[in-house]
């Protein structure tokens, strides 16, 4: 890549990040009211698709933005401050993108990269309800000529209602764990908004029904979460949740400030004439702001550690990757 290419790449990344606040404001408009009406954030995802942020982590020479994990988790937190449901629902997508970035360029992965660069969003479901252990699969992929068929019910399909493709973990007929990536619009695929757990009311985290769904042979790949890439992406998925929480805390601070400026009154025994000048109010808002700043700093520190892990894996320096993952 020559100097002109490097400059153009930096400009694309800078432009996408500079546009983030306006994007977040548009996504967050009336978010609380929409959640109260239980309206899933389809409109927010339509706005997100217009940005290039879905491929933030793919290298520029592949057609992505070449952003760091520090960049990514700031994007997640900023989006979460506007609409935490949307930010959370992108978790599987960014896990998929990171896996592709750090994995060999196999024919299977090339197909997924082409889809991502064309603007596709990935969702999926790994788990099931009623199994003896979390992560256990009972849904089986069965041979049907040169291809496969699958019938069953997956759960915790966060983000899949907003996605183009679903990554599902299933067993093959020999008891091995495989992943299949299929279009969500394929015949026999049904997404149910039946989540009834704590939180995540609008992340589309309910059931994914598979009713005699055809799965082509080139849509299936072996899955092993015990690799360095798997461990790295496991940490990434957890930090995604923390960054979402960081965004929620940012919004708490913003709500507190708005309330103080628009509705608040000074305390009964305060000498201040307005809430904003009240030392008691300033203390509370200051404490909230300090907590938010601390959480943001922790997310950035952990994102830097994951950046070191990703750089080591991408460079093929497995020894350094192991040291980074164990130390950080």
Coordinates of N, CA and C in Angstrom, one line a residue, residues 69-88 235-251 295-300 302-303:
X69 N -9.6 -2.2 17.7 CA -10.7 -2.6 18.7 C -11.0 -1.5 19.6
X70 N -10.1 -0.6 19.9 CA -10.4 0.6 20.6 C -11.5 1.4 19.9
X71 N -11.3 1.6 18.6 CA -12.3 2.2 17.8 C -13.6 1.5 17.8
X72 N -13.6 0.2 17.7 CA -14.8 -0.6 17.7 C -15.6 -0.4 19.0
X73 N -15.0 -0.5 20.1 CA -15.7 -0.5 21.3 C -16.2 0.9 21.7
X74 N -15.5 1.9 21.2 CA -16.1 3.3 21.3 C -17.3 3.4 20.4
X75 N -17.3 2.8 19.3 CA -18.5 2.8 18.4 C -19.7 2.1 19.2
X76 N -19.4 1.0 19.8 CA -20.4 0.2 20.5 C -21.0 1.1 21.6
X77 N -20.1 1.7 22.4 CA -20.6 2.5 23.5 C -21.4 3.7 23.1
X78 N -20.9 4.3 22.0 CA -21.6 5.5 21.5 C -23.0 5.1 21.0
X79 N -23.1 4.0 20.3 CA -24.4 3.5 19.8 C -25.3 3.1 21.0
X80 N -24.7 2.5 22.0 CA -25.4 2.1 23.2 C -26.0 3.2 24.0
X81 N -25.3 4.4 24.0 CA -25.8 5.5 24.6 C -27.1 6.0 24.0
X82 N -27.2 5.8 22.7 CA -28.4 6.2 21.9 C -29.5 5.1 21.9
X83 N -29.1 3.9 21.7 CA -30.0 2.7 21.7 C -29.3 1.5 22.1
X84 N -29.4 1.1 23.4 CA -28.6 0.0 23.8 C -29.0 -1.3 23.2
X85 N -30.3 -1.4 22.8 CA -30.7 -2.6 22.1 C -30.0 -2.9 20.8
X86 N -29.9 -1.8 20.0 CA -29.2 -1.9 18.7 C -27.7 -2.3 18.9
X87 N -27.1 -1.6 19.9 CA -25.7 -1.9 20.1 C -25.5 -3.4 20.5
X88 N -26.3 -3.8 21.4 CA -26.2 -5.2 21.9 C -26.5 -6.2 20.8
X235 N -13.4 -13.3 24.5 CA -13.2 -12.1 25.2 C -13.8 -10.9 24.6
X236 N -13.7 -10.9 23.2 CA -14.4 -9.8 22.5 C -15.9 -9.7 22.8
X237 N -16.5 -10.9 22.8 CA -18.0 -10.9 23.0 C -18.3 -10.4 24.4
X238 N -17.5 -10.7 25.4 CA -17.7 -10.2 26.7 C -17.5 -8.7 26.8
X239 N -16.4 -8.2 26.2 CA -16.2 -6.8 26.2 C -17.2 -6.0 25.5
X240 N -17.8 -6.6 24.5 CA -18.9 -6.0 23.8 C -20.1 -5.7 24.7
X241 N -20.4 -6.6 25.6 CA -21.4 -6.4 26.6 C -21.0 -5.2 27.6
X242 N -19.7 -5.2 28.0 CA -19.3 -4.2 28.9 C -19.4 -2.8 28.2
X243 N -19.0 -2.8 26.9 CA -19.1 -1.5 26.2 C -20.5 -1.0 26.0
X244 N -21.4 -2.0 25.9 CA -22.8 -1.6 25.8 C -23.3 -1.0 27.2
X245 N -22.8 -1.7 28.3 CA -23.1 -1.1 29.6 C -22.5 0.3 29.7
X246 N -21.3 0.5 29.2 CA -20.6 1.8 29.3 C -21.5 2.9 28.6
X247 N -22.1 2.5 27.4 CA -22.9 3.4 26.7 C -24.2 3.7 27.5
X248 N -24.7 2.7 28.2 CA -25.9 3.0 29.0 C -25.6 4.0 30.1
X249 N -24.4 3.8 30.7 CA -24.0 4.7 31.8 C -23.8 6.2 31.2
X250 N -23.3 6.3 30.0 CA -23.1 7.6 29.4 C -24.5 8.2 29.3
X251 N -25.5 7.4 28.9 CA -26.8 8.0 28.7 C -27.5 8.4 30.1
X295 N -15.5 3.7 33.7 CA -16.0 2.6 32.9 C -15.4 2.7 31.4
X296 N -15.5 3.9 30.9 CA -14.9 4.1 29.5 C -13.4 3.8 29.5
X297 N -12.7 4.2 30.6 CA -11.3 3.9 30.6 C -11.0 2.4 30.7
X298 N -11.8 1.7 31.5 CA -11.6 0.3 31.6 C -11.9 -0.4 30.3
X299 N -12.9 0.0 29.6 CA -13.2 -0.6 28.2 C -12.0 -0.3 27.3
X300 N -11.5 0.9 27.3 CA -10.4 1.2 26.4 C -9.1 0.4 26.7
X302 N -9.0 -2.6 28.2 CA -9.2 -3.9 27.7 C -9.2 -4.1 26.2
X303 N -9.7 -3.1 25.5 CA -9.7 -3.1 24.1 C -8.2 -3.1 23.6

